[in-house]
XYZ file of C-alpha atoms in Angstrom:
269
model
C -53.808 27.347 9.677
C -53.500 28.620 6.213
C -50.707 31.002 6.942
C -48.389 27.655 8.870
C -49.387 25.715 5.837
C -48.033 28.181 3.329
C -45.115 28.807 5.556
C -44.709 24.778 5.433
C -44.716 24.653 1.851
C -42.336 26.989 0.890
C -40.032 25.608 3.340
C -40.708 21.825 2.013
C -39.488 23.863 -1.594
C -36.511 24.713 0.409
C -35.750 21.146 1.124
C -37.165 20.178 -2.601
C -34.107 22.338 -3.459
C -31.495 21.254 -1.062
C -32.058 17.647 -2.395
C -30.983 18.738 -5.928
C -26.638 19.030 -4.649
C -27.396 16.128 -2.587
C -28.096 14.062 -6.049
C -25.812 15.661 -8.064
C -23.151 15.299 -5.449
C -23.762 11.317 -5.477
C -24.016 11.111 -8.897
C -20.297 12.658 -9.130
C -19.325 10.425 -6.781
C -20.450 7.337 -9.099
C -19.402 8.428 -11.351
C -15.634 8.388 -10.714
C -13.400 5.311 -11.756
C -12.488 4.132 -8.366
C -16.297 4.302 -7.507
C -17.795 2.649 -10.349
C -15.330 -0.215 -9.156
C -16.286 -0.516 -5.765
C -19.837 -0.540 -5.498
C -20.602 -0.380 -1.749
C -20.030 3.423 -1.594
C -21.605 4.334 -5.600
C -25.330 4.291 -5.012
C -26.241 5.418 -1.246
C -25.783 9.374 -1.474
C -28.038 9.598 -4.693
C -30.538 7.192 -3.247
C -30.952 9.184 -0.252
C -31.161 12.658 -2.453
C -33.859 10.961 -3.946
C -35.740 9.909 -1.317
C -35.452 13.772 0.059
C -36.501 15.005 -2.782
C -39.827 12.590 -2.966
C -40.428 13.287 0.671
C -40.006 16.966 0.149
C -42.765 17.156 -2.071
C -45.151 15.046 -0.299
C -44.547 17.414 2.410
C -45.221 20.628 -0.195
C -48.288 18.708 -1.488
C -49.389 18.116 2.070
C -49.443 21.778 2.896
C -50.500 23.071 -0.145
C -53.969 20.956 -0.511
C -54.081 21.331 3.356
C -53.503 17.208 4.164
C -52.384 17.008 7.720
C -52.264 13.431 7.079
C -49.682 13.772 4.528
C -48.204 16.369 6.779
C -47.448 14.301 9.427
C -46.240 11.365 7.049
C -43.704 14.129 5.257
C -42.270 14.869 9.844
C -41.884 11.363 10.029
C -40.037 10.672 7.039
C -38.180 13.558 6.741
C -36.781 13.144 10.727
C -35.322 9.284 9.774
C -34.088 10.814 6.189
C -31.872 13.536 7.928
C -30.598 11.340 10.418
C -29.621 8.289 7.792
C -28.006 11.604 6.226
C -26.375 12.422 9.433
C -25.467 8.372 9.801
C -23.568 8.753 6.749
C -21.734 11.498 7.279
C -20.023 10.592 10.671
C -19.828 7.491 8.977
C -17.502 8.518 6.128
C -15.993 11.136 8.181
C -14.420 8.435 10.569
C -13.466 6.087 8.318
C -11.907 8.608 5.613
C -10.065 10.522 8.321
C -6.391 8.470 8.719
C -4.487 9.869 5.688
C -2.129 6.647 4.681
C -0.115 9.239 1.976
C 3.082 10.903 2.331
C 5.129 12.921 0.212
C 8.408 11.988 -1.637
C 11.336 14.318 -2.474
C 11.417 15.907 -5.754
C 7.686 15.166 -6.679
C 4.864 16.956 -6.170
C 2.411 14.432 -6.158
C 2.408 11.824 -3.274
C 2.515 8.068 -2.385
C 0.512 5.980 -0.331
C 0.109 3.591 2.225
C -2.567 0.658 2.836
C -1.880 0.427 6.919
C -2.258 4.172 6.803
C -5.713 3.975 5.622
C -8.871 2.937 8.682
C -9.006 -0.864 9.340
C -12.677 -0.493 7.992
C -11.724 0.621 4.714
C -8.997 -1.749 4.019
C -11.063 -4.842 5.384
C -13.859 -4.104 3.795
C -12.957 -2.212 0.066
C -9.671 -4.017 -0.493
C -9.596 -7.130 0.936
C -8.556 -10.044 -1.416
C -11.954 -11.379 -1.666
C -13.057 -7.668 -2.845
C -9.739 -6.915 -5.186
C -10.082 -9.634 -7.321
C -13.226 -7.808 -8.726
C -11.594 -4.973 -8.288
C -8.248 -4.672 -9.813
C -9.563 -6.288 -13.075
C -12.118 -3.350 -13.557
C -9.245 -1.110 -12.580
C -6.880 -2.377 -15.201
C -10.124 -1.889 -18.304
C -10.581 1.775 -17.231
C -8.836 4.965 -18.837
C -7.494 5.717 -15.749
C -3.317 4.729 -15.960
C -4.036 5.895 -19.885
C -4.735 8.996 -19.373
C -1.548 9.448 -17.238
C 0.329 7.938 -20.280
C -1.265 10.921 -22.689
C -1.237 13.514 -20.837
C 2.567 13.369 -19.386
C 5.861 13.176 -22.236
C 8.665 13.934 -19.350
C 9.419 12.868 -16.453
C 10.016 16.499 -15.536
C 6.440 16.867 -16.146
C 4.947 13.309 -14.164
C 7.407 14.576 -11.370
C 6.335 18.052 -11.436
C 2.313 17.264 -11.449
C -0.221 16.470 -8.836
C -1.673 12.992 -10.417
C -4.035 11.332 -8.555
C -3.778 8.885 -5.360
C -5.038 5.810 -7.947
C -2.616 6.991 -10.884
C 0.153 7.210 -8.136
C -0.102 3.624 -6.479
C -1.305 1.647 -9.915
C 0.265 3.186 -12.419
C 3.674 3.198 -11.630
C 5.958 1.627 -9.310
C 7.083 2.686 -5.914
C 9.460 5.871 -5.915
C 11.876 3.521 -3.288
C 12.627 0.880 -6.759
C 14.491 3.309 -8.018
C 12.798 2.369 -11.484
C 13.921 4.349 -14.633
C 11.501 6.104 -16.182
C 10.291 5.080 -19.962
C 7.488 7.073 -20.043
C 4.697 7.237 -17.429
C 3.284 3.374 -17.721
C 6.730 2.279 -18.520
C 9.822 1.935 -15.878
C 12.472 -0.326 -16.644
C 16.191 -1.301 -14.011
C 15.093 -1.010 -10.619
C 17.748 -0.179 -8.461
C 16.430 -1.022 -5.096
C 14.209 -4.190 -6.185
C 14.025 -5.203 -2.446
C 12.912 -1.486 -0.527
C 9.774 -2.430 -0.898
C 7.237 -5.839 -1.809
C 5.813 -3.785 -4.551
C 9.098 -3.824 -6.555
C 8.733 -6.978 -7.221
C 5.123 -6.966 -7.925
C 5.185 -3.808 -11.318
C 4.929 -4.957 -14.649
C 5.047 -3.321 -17.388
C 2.350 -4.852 -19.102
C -0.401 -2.660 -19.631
C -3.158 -4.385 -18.494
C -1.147 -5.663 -14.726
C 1.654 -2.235 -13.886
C 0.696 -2.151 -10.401
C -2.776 -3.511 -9.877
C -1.874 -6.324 -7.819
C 0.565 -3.905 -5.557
C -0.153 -2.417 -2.213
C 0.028 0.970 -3.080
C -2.514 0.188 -5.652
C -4.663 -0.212 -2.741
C -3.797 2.374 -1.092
C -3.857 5.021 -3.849
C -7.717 3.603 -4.539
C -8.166 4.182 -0.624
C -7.031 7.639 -1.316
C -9.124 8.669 -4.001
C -12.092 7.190 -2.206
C -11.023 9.313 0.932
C -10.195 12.707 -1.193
C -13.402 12.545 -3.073
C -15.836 11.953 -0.349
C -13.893 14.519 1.989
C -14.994 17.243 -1.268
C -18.740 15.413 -1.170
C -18.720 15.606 2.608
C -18.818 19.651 2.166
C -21.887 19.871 -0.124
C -23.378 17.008 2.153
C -22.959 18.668 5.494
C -24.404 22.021 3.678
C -27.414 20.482 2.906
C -28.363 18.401 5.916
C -27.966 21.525 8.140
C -30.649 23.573 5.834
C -32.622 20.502 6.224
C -32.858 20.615 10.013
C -33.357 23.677 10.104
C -36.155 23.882 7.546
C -37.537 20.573 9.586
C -37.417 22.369 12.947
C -39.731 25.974 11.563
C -41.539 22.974 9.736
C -42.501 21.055 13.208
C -42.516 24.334 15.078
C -45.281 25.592 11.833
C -47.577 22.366 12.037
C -47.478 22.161 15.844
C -48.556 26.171 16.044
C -51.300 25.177 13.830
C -52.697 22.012 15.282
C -52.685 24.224 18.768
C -54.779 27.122 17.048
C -57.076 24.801 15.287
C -57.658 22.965 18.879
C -58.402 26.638 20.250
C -60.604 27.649 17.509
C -62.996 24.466 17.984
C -62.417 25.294 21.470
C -64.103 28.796 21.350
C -66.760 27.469 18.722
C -67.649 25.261 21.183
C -66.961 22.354 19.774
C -64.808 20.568 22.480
């Protein structure tokens, strides 16, 4: 019994560990522009790291003072944690795999489309009840700024691989055939009617292309690029949890079944 218990809590330091990139991956996450304006997806990774974590140690604590009630709480926990974990990841998967960019000649960075994005995502992030809270919080972040300081040329915003939200806010569709100012400022379109969004970029500062589609789309995109990197880290983690769950079960059930047999030959059964 003492040997599965020991065996129990070093694994339960395994998953201790494993719920330290989980955190750290969510708090990335949250920490990006596009996330800290669309709430639904900031909070649940880091909430669930933390809950691993908590459980994790309840388990350790379990095996190292020899609780098998604590044991058995840490099983139970632990098996709905990693499949909430699980949940989540098919869950973004599927609704982060239709890719609504494409690529426009002469620039290396790319454009993007809202019906090319999952029905889910654009009924539920960017619907017009959700983008009014949205695009304001959009506009007061650093985020079309930045492109404005760290670009002089339009050599150099054509040549560089900007982001999917600096793409569809922060500039006008490519199809305008707007003249570039500087990166925040395009003036003469000369196809105003290729696309609705021509008619929609302004160049005041605080309304470019917020209210466009493509603004949309290119905050659909960043949500999609950055959880695809999270989903790595995430799908790490959750298999070294099952399989530290699995030597876990197989640990505690070894050692209920030689404590039975020990009572068994000591005649107490």
């Amino acid at each position: 019994m003492a040997v599965a218990n020991n065996i129990t809590a070093v694994l339960n330091f395994i998953a201790t560990l494993c719920s330290i990139p989980i955190i750290a991956a969510g708090i990335w996450l949250a920490s990006k522009p596009d996330n800290e304006c669309v709430h639904l997806f900031r909070w649940p990774v880091v909430v669930l790291g933390i809950l691993i974590l908590v459980v994790s140690l309840t388990g350790f604590a379990g095996a190292y003072w020899y609780k098998e009630t604590l044991l058995a709480v840490y099983l139970c926990l632990m098996a709905i944690l990693i499949v909430l974990l699980l949940s989540l990841l098919i869950f973004a998967f599927v609704v982060t795999r239709p890719d609504g960019s494409y690529s426009v000649p002469g620039k290396a960075y790319k454009e993007y489309r809202l019906d090319g994005f999952s029905d889910w995502l654009r009924n539920h992030v960017v619907n017009s009840k959700n983008w009014d809270k949205i695009r304001p919080c959009l506009a007061e972040s650093d985020t079309c700024s930045k492109l404005a300081q760290d670009y002089f040329t339009v050599d150099q915003l054509f040549s560089s691989n900007i982001s999917p939200l600096q793409s569809g806010c922060c500039k006008p569709p490519t199809a305008c055939g707007y003249s570039y100012v500087n990166p925040t400022l395009w003036i003469n379109p000369t196809s105003p009617t290729a696309d609705p969004d021509c008619f929609l970029w302004n160049n005041d500062q605080s309304q470019l292309c917020y209210n466009c589609s493509s603004c949309k789309a290119g905050l659909l995109g960043n949500l999609r690029k950055e959880w695809r990197k999270a989903n790595i880290i995430l799908i790490v983690a959750v298999v070294v949890l099952i399989w530290v769950y699995l030597i876990a079960c197989s640990a505690f059930r070894n050692a209920q079944t030689e404590d039975l047999f020990r009572r068994y030959k000591q005649g107490w059964t």
